[in-house]
Coordinates of C-alpha atoms in Angstrom, one line a residue:
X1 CA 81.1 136.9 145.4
X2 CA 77.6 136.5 144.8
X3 CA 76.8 140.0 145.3
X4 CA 79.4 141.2 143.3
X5 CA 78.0 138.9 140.3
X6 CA 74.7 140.3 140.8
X7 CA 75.2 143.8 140.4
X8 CA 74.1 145.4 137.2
X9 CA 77.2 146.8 136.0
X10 CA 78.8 143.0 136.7
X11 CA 76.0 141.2 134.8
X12 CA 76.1 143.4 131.9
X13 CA 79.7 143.3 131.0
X14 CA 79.7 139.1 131.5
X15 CA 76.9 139.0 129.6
X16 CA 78.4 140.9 127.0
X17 CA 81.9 138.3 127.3
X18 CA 79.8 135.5 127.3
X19 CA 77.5 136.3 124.5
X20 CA 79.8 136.8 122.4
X21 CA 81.9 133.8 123.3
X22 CA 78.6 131.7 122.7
X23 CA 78.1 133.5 118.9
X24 CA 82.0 132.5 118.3
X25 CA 81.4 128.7 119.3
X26 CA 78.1 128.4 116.9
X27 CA 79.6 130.0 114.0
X28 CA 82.4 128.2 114.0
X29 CA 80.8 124.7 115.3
X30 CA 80.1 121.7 112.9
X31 CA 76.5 120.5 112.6
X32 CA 74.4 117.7 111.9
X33 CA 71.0 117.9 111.9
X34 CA 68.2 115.2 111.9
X35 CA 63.9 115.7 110.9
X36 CA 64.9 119.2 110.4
X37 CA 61.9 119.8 108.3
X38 CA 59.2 119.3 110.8
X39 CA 60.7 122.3 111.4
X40 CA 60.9 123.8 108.9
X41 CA 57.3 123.2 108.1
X42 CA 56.6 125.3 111.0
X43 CA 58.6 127.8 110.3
X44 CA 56.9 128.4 106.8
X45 CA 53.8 129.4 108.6
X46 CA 55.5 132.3 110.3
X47 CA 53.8 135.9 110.1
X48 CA 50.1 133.9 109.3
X49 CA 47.6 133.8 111.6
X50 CA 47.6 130.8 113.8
X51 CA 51.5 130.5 113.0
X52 CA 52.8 130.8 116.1
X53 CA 55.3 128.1 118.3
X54 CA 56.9 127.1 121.6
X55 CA 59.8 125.2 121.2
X56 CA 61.4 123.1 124.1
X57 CA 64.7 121.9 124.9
X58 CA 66.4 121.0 128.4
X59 CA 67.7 123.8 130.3
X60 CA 71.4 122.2 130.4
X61 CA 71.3 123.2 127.0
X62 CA 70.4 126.8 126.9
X63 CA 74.0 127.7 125.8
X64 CA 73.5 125.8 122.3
X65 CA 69.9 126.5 121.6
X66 CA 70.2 129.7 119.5
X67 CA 71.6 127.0 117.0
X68 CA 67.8 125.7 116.3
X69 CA 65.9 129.1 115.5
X70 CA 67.1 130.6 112.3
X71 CA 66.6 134.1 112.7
X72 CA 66.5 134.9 109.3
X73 CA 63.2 132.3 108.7
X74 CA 61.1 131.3 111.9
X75 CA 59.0 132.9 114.1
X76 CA 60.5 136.1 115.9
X77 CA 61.4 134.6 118.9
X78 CA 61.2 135.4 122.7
X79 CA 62.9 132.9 125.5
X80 CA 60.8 132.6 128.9
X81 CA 63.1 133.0 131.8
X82 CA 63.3 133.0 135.3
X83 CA 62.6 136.2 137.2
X84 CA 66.0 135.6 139.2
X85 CA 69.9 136.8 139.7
X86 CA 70.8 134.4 137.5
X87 CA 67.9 134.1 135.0
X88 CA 69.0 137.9 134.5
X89 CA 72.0 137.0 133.1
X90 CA 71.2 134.5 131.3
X91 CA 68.5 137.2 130.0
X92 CA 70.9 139.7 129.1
X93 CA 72.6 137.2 126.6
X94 CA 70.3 135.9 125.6
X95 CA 69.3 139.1 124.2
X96 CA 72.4 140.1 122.9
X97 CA 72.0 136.9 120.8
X98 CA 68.5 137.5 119.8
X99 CA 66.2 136.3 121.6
X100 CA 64.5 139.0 124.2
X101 CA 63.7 137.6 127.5
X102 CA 60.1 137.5 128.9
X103 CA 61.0 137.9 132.5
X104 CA 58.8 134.8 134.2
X105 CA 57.3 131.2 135.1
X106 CA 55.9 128.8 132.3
X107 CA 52.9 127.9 135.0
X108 CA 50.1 129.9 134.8
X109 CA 49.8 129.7 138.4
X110 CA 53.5 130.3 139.2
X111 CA 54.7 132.2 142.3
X112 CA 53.0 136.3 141.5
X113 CA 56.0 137.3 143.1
X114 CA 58.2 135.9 140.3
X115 CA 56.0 137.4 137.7
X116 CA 54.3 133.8 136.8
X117 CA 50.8 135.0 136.1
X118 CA 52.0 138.0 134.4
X119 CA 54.6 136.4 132.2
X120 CA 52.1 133.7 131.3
X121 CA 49.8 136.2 129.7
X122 CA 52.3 137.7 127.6
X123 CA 53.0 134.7 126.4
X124 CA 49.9 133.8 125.5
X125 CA 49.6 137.1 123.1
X126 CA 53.3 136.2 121.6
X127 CA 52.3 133.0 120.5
X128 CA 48.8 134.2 119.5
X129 CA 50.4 137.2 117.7
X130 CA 51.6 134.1 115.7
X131 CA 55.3 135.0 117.1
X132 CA 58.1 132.0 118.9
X133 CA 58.8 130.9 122.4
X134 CA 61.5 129.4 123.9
X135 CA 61.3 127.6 127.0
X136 CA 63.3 125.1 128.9
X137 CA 60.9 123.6 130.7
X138 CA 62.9 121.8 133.3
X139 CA 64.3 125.4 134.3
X140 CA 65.1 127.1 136.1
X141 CA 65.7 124.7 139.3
X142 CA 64.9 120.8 137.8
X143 CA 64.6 118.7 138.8
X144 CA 66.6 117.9 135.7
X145 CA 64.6 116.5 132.3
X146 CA 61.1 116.9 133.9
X147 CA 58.5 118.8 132.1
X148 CA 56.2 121.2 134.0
X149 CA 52.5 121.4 132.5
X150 CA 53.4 125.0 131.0
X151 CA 54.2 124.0 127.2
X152 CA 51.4 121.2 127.0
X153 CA 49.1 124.2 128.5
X154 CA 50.0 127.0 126.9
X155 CA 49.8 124.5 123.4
X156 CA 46.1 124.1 124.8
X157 CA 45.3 127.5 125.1
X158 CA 47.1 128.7 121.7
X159 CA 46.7 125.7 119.3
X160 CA 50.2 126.2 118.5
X161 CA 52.4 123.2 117.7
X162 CA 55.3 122.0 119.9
X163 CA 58.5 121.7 118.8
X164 CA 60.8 119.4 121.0
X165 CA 64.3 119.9 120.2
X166 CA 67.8 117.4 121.4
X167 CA 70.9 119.8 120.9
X168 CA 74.9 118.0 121.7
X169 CA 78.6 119.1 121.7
X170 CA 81.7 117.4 121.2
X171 CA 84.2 118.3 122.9
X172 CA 82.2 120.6 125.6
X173 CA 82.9 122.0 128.7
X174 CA 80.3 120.5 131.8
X175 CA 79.2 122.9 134.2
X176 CA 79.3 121.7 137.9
X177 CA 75.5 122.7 138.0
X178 CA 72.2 120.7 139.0
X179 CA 71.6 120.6 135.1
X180 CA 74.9 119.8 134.6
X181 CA 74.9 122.2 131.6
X182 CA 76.8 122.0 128.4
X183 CA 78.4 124.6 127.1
X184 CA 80.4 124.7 123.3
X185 CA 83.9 124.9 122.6
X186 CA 85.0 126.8 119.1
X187 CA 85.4 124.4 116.2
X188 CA 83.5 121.2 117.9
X189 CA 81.0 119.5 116.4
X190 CA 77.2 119.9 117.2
X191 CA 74.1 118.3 116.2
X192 CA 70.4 118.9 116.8
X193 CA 67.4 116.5 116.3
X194 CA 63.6 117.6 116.0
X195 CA 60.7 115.9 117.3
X196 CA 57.1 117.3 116.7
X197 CA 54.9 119.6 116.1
X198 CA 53.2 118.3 118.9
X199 CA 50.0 119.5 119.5
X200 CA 47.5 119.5 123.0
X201 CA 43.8 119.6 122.3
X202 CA 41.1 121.4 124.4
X203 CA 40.1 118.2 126.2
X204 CA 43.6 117.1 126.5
X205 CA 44.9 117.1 130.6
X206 CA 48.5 118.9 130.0
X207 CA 49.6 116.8 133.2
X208 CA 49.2 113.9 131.3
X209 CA 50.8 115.0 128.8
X210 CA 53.7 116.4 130.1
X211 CA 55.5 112.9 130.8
X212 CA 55.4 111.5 127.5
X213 CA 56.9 114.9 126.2
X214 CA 59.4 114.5 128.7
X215 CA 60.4 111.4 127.4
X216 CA 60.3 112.2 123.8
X217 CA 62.5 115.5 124.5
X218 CA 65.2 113.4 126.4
X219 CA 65.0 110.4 123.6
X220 CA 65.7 113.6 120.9
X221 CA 68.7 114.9 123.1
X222 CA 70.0 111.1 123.6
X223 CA 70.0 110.9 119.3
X224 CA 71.8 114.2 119.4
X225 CA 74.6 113.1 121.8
X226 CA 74.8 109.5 119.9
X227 CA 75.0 111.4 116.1
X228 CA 78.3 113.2 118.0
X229 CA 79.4 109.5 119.7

């Protein structure tokens, strides 16, 4: 079965079903939103130098992000993803929705094999290009809600802000997964809660950081589930 899932021709055509069932749920999904305009104070500075941003939210919620990055206004966006069978996938709708995949690891010093060091560095000219980047930095194996040092580094590097963003469904469907993901249902209600810009300064150790973000990104997706409650 899991050869079968990972050929091209398979992966394309879910991708394509799945997709499109995602765009069907957010249209048609109910949302509140909370500190939306630290957001949209970011947004404003899209297309300027400097105006780049990497915006974070967990993995289990990869199938309601494309709800917080309004295509029409922020930064032109590009999710970081896993160079794996299933981080293809995920790449291929992600695209479909708008947001092209760069193939890789958030750590600079991620696995070469996996593209880490490559990826990295094209990330580095997105952001600096003053473009958007998506990344979940729990993914793509957990352990669940714990921040690698890739978004307070690559913050470093850039000096662009951080956007940390809580997304919720209700009703949803619970994927039997070590994120336990959360996937929408047509017509349920949604909400998403901001927390940032966040910002890491030369001298800053993203290590140190990356615990308190953590925690700030799990209290935001904790307010999302409790405006839904």
């Amino acid at each position: 079965m899991k050869r079968l899932f990972r050929a091209r021709g398979v992966q394309a055509t879910l991708a394509w079903l799945f997709a499109g069932y995602v765009r069907l749920c957010l249209a048609t999904m109910r949302w509140t939103r909370e500190n939306e305009a630290v957001a949209e104070a970011v947004w404003a500075t899209r297309g300027t130098p400097g105006g780049g941003v990497v915006v974070c939210f967990w993995h289990s919620r990869i199938g309601l992000s494309p709800a917080c990055w309004p295509l029409s206004r922020a930064q032109t966006p590009r999710a970081l993803i896993s160079h794996s069978a299933d981080g293809r996938f995920i790449a291929l709708a992600m695209n479909r929705l708008g947001f092209p995949a760069i193939l890789g690891s958030a750590s600079k010093t991620g696995d070469a094999s996996k593209g880490g060091a490559k990826a990295f560095r094209e990330v580095l000219r997105w952001i600096g290009a003053g473009n958007g980047v998506a990344i979940t930095p729990d993914g793509p194996r957990g352990p669940a809600e714990r921040f690698t040092d890739g978004p307070p580094l690559l913050a470093r590097l850039t000096g662009a802000p951080v956007l940390l963003v809580g997304l919720a469904a209700k009703p949803c469907l619970r994927l039997n997964s070590w994120d336990r993901g959360v996937l929408p249902v047509p017509f349920a209600k949604g909400a998403i809660v901001w927390d940032g810009p966040l910002a890491a300064g030369r001298a800053d150790d993203p290590a140190t950081l990356a615990p308190d973000w953590a925690a700030r990104l799990s209290t935001a997706t904790a307010r999302a589930e409790a405006l839904l409650a």
